[in-house]
């Protein structure tokens, strides 16, 4: 019998040391038979007792079992096995522990029996799922505290950095801030933390950022365009989305175009061609751009300067710019060839 199957027998042998009702409550709370954990409320209803009373029985029974299991060879064997699985990292996400132990990440009587047996030993600490972390195990209370602190430092670092970075750059940035001890735990943090993530381009950031965890077509378009670093036609943006490895159904060209039009993060810079507003592009027509350029200048602007600046923000022909400058209701061409705005 291998370790994965033998663990069920070990768990059964352990709970046989307590009264029948207590045994049943622990079995149902841990999912030892069915592979499904039951709530305090559902167990309480079946016995006609309160949720609090069920919790008290559970806590009392575990404490009693810990006393008799302290030197149990089977328990010590599984603790040693799990410590070997965890290795030098000191922590492991529970799903990954399950996969290493039984070959399955999913809930099962085998995996829950492992949790139960490990709970009999105080040398391993289980941290239940929270808003910030998935369930994980640590080899000691100190390791658990240090890991949580490490993860918090990484989140703080990213919040201050305010942008996603490549994995290599992230490690370099960490080390430049004197946080050398964190770089080796990066993959573990990504596995356990609910706040830190990696996108399809192996860039690291906060999962709340669209470039790390895109929620729809708009965010996917933003991410591929940012990666491209150049304005792209909406048809090409659609192709980039569909070939980048995003999960979910393929993007539709018309849907992508509609989302680009509605989202202020994207600026139309040519016929069907879009850039990101964060690159310095502003919304509006060529005429609007010309007006803004002259408004922002303390004096009239030479034609060559206007043409150069418009071409840097719009994918249009020079003739289009010259045609717009001929609008005498808006622009005045001065004797020296510069342009200013006509006062309204």
mmCIF file with all atom_site columns, N, CA and C in Angstrom, residues 149-178:
data_model
loop_
_atom_site.group_PDB
_atom_site.id
_atom_site.type_symbol
_atom_site.label_atom_id
_atom_site.label_alt_id
_atom_site.label_comp_id
_atom_site.label_asym_id
_atom_site.label_entity_id
_atom_site.label_seq_id
_atom_site.pdbx_PDB_ins_code
_atom_site.Cartn_x
_atom_site.Cartn_y
_atom_site.Cartn_z
_atom_site.occupancy
_atom_site.B_iso_or_equiv
_atom_site.pdbx_formal_charge
_atom_site.auth_seq_id
_atom_site.auth_comp_id
_atom_site.auth_asym_id
_atom_site.auth_atom_id
_atom_site.pdbx_PDB_model_num
ATOM 1  N N  . UNK A 1 149 ? 5.407  38.179 5.831   1.00 0.00 ? 149 UNK A N  1
ATOM 2  C CA . UNK A 1 149 ? 6.105  39.464 5.790   1.00 0.00 ? 149 UNK A CA 1
ATOM 3  C C  . UNK A 1 149 ? 6.765  39.685 4.434   1.00 0.00 ? 149 UNK A C  1
ATOM 4  N N  . UNK A 1 150 ? 7.373  38.626 3.900   1.00 0.00 ? 150 UNK A N  1
ATOM 5  C CA . UNK A 1 150 ? 8.001  38.682 2.581   1.00 0.00 ? 150 UNK A CA 1
ATOM 6  C C  . UNK A 1 150 ? 6.982  39.047 1.504   1.00 0.00 ? 150 UNK A C  1
ATOM 7  N N  . UNK A 1 151 ? 5.851  38.375 1.540   1.00 0.00 ? 151 UNK A N  1
ATOM 8  C CA . UNK A 1 151 ? 4.798  38.642 0.553   1.00 0.00 ? 151 UNK A CA 1
ATOM 9  C C  . UNK A 1 151 ? 4.297  40.075 0.669   1.00 0.00 ? 151 UNK A C  1
ATOM 10 N N  . UNK A 1 152 ? 4.152  40.545 1.899   1.00 0.00 ? 152 UNK A N  1
ATOM 11 C CA . UNK A 1 152 ? 3.718  41.924 2.114   1.00 0.00 ? 152 UNK A CA 1
ATOM 12 C C  . UNK A 1 152 ? 4.714  42.919 1.552   1.00 0.00 ? 152 UNK A C  1
ATOM 13 N N  . UNK A 1 153 ? 6.019  42.610 1.696   1.00 0.00 ? 153 UNK A N  1
ATOM 14 C CA . UNK A 1 153 ? 7.062  43.488 1.160   1.00 0.00 ? 153 UNK A CA 1
ATOM 15 C C  . UNK A 1 153 ? 7.004  43.545 -0.363  1.00 0.00 ? 153 UNK A C  1
ATOM 16 N N  . UNK A 1 154 ? 6.725  42.403 -0.982  1.00 0.00 ? 154 UNK A N  1
ATOM 17 C CA . UNK A 1 154 ? 6.621  42.358 -2.441  1.00 0.00 ? 154 UNK A CA 1
ATOM 18 C C  . UNK A 1 154 ? 5.429  43.168 -2.936  1.00 0.00 ? 154 UNK A C  1
ATOM 19 N N  . UNK A 1 155 ? 4.307  43.049 -2.239  1.00 0.00 ? 155 UNK A N  1
ATOM 20 C CA . UNK A 1 155 ? 3.115  43.820 -2.618  1.00 0.00 ? 155 UNK A CA 1
ATOM 21 C C  . UNK A 1 155 ? 3.391  45.313 -2.474  1.00 0.00 ? 155 UNK A C  1
ATOM 22 N N  . UNK A 1 156 ? 4.008  45.708 -1.352  1.00 0.00 ? 156 UNK A N  1
ATOM 23 C CA . UNK A 1 156 ? 4.343  47.123 -1.133  1.00 0.00 ? 156 UNK A CA 1
ATOM 24 C C  . UNK A 1 156 ? 5.274  47.631 -2.222  1.00 0.00 ? 156 UNK A C  1
ATOM 25 N N  . UNK A 1 157 ? 6.240  46.800 -2.572  1.00 0.00 ? 157 UNK A N  1
ATOM 26 C CA . UNK A 1 157 ? 7.199  47.170 -3.606  1.00 0.00 ? 157 UNK A CA 1
ATOM 27 C C  . UNK A 1 157 ? 6.492  47.428 -4.935  1.00 0.00 ? 157 UNK A C  1
ATOM 28 N N  . UNK A 1 158 ? 5.584  46.530 -5.306  1.00 0.00 ? 158 UNK A N  1
ATOM 29 C CA . UNK A 1 158 ? 4.860  46.672 -6.573  1.00 0.00 ? 158 UNK A CA 1
ATOM 30 C C  . UNK A 1 158 ? 3.950  47.888 -6.561  1.00 0.00 ? 158 UNK A C  1
ATOM 31 N N  . UNK A 1 159 ? 3.300  48.138 -5.435  1.00 0.00 ? 159 UNK A N  1
ATOM 32 C CA . UNK A 1 159 ? 2.418  49.300 -5.330  1.00 0.00 ? 159 UNK A CA 1
ATOM 33 C C  . UNK A 1 159 ? 3.198  50.594 -5.533  1.00 0.00 ? 159 UNK A C  1
ATOM 34 N N  . UNK A 1 160 ? 4.417  50.632 -5.016  1.00 0.00 ? 160 UNK A N  1
ATOM 35 C CA . UNK A 1 160 ? 5.249  51.828 -5.170  1.00 0.00 ? 160 UNK A CA 1
ATOM 36 C C  . UNK A 1 160 ? 5.821  51.917 -6.581  1.00 0.00 ? 160 UNK A C  1
ATOM 37 N N  . UNK A 1 161 ? 6.138  50.776 -7.169  1.00 0.00 ? 161 UNK A N  1
ATOM 38 C CA . UNK A 1 161 ? 6.703  50.751 -8.517  1.00 0.00 ? 161 UNK A CA 1
ATOM 39 C C  . UNK A 1 161 ? 5.667  51.137 -9.573  1.00 0.00 ? 161 UNK A C  1
ATOM 40 N N  . UNK A 1 162 ? 4.411  50.748 -9.333  1.00 0.00 ? 162 UNK A N  1
ATOM 41 C CA . UNK A 1 162 ? 3.257  51.146 -10.150 1.00 0.00 ? 162 UNK A CA 1
ATOM 42 C C  . UNK A 1 162 ? 3.298  50.660 -11.601 1.00 0.00 ? 162 UNK A C  1
ATOM 43 N N  . UNK A 1 163 ? 4.070  49.632 -11.861 1.00 0.00 ? 163 UNK A N  1
ATOM 44 C CA . UNK A 1 163 ? 4.075  49.080 -13.222 1.00 0.00 ? 163 UNK A CA 1
ATOM 45 C C  . UNK A 1 163 ? 4.533  47.631 -13.191 1.00 0.00 ? 163 UNK A C  1
ATOM 46 N N  . UNK A 1 164 ? 4.080  46.873 -14.169 1.00 0.00 ? 164 UNK A N  1
ATOM 47 C CA . UNK A 1 164 ? 4.499  45.477 -14.287 1.00 0.00 ? 164 UNK A CA 1
ATOM 48 C C  . UNK A 1 164 ? 5.918  45.427 -14.841 1.00 0.00 ? 164 UNK A C  1
ATOM 49 N N  . UNK A 1 165 ? 6.692  44.458 -14.381 1.00 0.00 ? 165 UNK A N  1
ATOM 50 C CA . UNK A 1 165 ? 8.075  44.324 -14.840 1.00 0.00 ? 165 UNK A CA 1
ATOM 51 C C  . UNK A 1 165 ? 8.360  42.863 -15.182 1.00 0.00 ? 165 UNK A C  1
ATOM 52 N N  . UNK A 1 166 ? 9.369  42.645 -16.001 1.00 0.00 ? 166 UNK A N  1
ATOM 53 C CA . UNK A 1 166 ? 9.764  41.278 -16.337 1.00 0.00 ? 166 UNK A CA 1
ATOM 54 C C  . UNK A 1 166 ? 10.288 40.584 -15.087 1.00 0.00 ? 166 UNK A C  1
ATOM 55 N N  . UNK A 1 167 ? 10.299 39.258 -15.128 1.00 0.00 ? 167 UNK A N  1
ATOM 56 C CA . UNK A 1 167 ? 10.762 38.505 -13.955 1.00 0.00 ? 167 UNK A CA 1
ATOM 57 C C  . UNK A 1 167 ? 12.204 38.857 -13.613 1.00 0.00 ? 167 UNK A C  1
ATOM 58 N N  . UNK A 1 168 ? 13.071 38.945 -14.620 1.00 0.00 ? 168 UNK A N  1
ATOM 59 C CA . UNK A 1 168 ? 14.479 39.281 -14.372 1.00 0.00 ? 168 UNK A CA 1
ATOM 60 C C  . UNK A 1 168 ? 14.620 40.682 -13.791 1.00 0.00 ? 168 UNK A C  1
ATOM 61 N N  . UNK A 1 169 ? 13.875 41.634 -14.379 1.00 0.00 ? 169 UNK A N  1
ATOM 62 C CA . UNK A 1 169 ? 13.932 43.008 -13.873 1.00 0.00 ? 169 UNK A CA 1
ATOM 63 C C  . UNK A 1 169 ? 13.385 43.092 -12.457 1.00 0.00 ? 169 UNK A C  1
ATOM 64 N N  . UNK A 1 170 ? 12.369 42.284 -12.195 1.00 0.00 ? 170 UNK A N  1
ATOM 65 C CA . UNK A 1 170 ? 11.758 42.285 -10.865 1.00 0.00 ? 170 UNK A CA 1
ATOM 66 C C  . UNK A 1 170 ? 12.770 41.826 -9.813  1.00 0.00 ? 170 UNK A C  1
ATOM 67 N N  . UNK A 1 171 ? 13.479 40.748 -10.122 1.00 0.00 ? 171 UNK A N  1
ATOM 68 C CA . UNK A 1 171 ? 14.500 40.247 -9.192  1.00 0.00 ? 171 UNK A CA 1
ATOM 69 C C  . UNK A 1 171 ? 15.595 41.297 -9.007  1.00 0.00 ? 171 UNK A C  1
ATOM 70 N N  . UNK A 1 172 ? 16.003 41.955 -10.103 1.00 0.00 ? 172 UNK A N  1
ATOM 71 C CA . UNK A 1 172 ? 17.039 42.994 -10.015 1.00 0.00 ? 172 UNK A CA 1
ATOM 72 C C  . UNK A 1 172 ? 16.574 44.170 -9.170  1.00 0.00 ? 172 UNK A C  1
ATOM 73 N N  . UNK A 1 173 ? 15.309 44.556 -9.368  1.00 0.00 ? 173 UNK A N  1
ATOM 74 C CA . UNK A 1 173 ? 14.757 45.662 -8.592  1.00 0.00 ? 173 UNK A CA 1
ATOM 75 C C  . UNK A 1 173 ? 14.690 45.311 -7.112  1.00 0.00 ? 173 UNK A C  1
ATOM 76 N N  . UNK A 1 174 ? 14.312 44.066 -6.836  1.00 0.00 ? 174 UNK A N  1
ATOM 77 C CA . UNK A 1 174 ? 14.249 43.602 -5.447  1.00 0.00 ? 174 UNK A CA 1
ATOM 78 C C  . UNK A 1 174 ? 15.629 43.704 -4.802  1.00 0.00 ? 174 UNK A C  1
ATOM 79 N N  . UNK A 1 175 ? 16.634 43.212 -5.518  1.00 0.00 ? 175 UNK A N  1
ATOM 80 C CA . UNK A 1 175 ? 17.990 43.205 -4.971  1.00 0.00 ? 175 UNK A CA 1
ATOM 81 C C  . UNK A 1 175 ? 18.536 44.620 -4.816  1.00 0.00 ? 175 UNK A C  1
ATOM 82 N N  . UNK A 1 176 ? 18.149 45.522 -5.735  1.00 0.00 ? 176 UNK A N  1
ATOM 83 C CA . UNK A 1 176 ? 18.622 46.909 -5.645  1.00 0.00 ? 176 UNK A CA 1
ATOM 84 C C  . UNK A 1 176 ? 18.038 47.635 -4.442  1.00 0.00 ? 176 UNK A C  1
ATOM 85 N N  . UNK A 1 177 ? 16.916 47.128 -3.951  1.00 0.00 ? 177 UNK A N  1
ATOM 86 C CA . UNK A 1 177 ? 16.291 47.712 -2.760  1.00 0.00 ? 177 UNK A CA 1
ATOM 87 C C  . UNK A 1 177 ? 16.755 47.026 -1.470  1.00 0.00 ? 177 UNK A C  1
ATOM 88 N N  . UNK A 1 178 ? 17.738 46.137 -1.597  1.00 0.00 ? 178 UNK A N  1
ATOM 89 C CA . UNK A 1 178 ? 18.253 45.470 -0.407  1.00 0.00 ? 178 UNK A CA 1
ATOM 90 C C  . UNK A 1 178 ? 17.391 44.331 0.081   1.00 0.00 ? 178 UNK A C  1
#
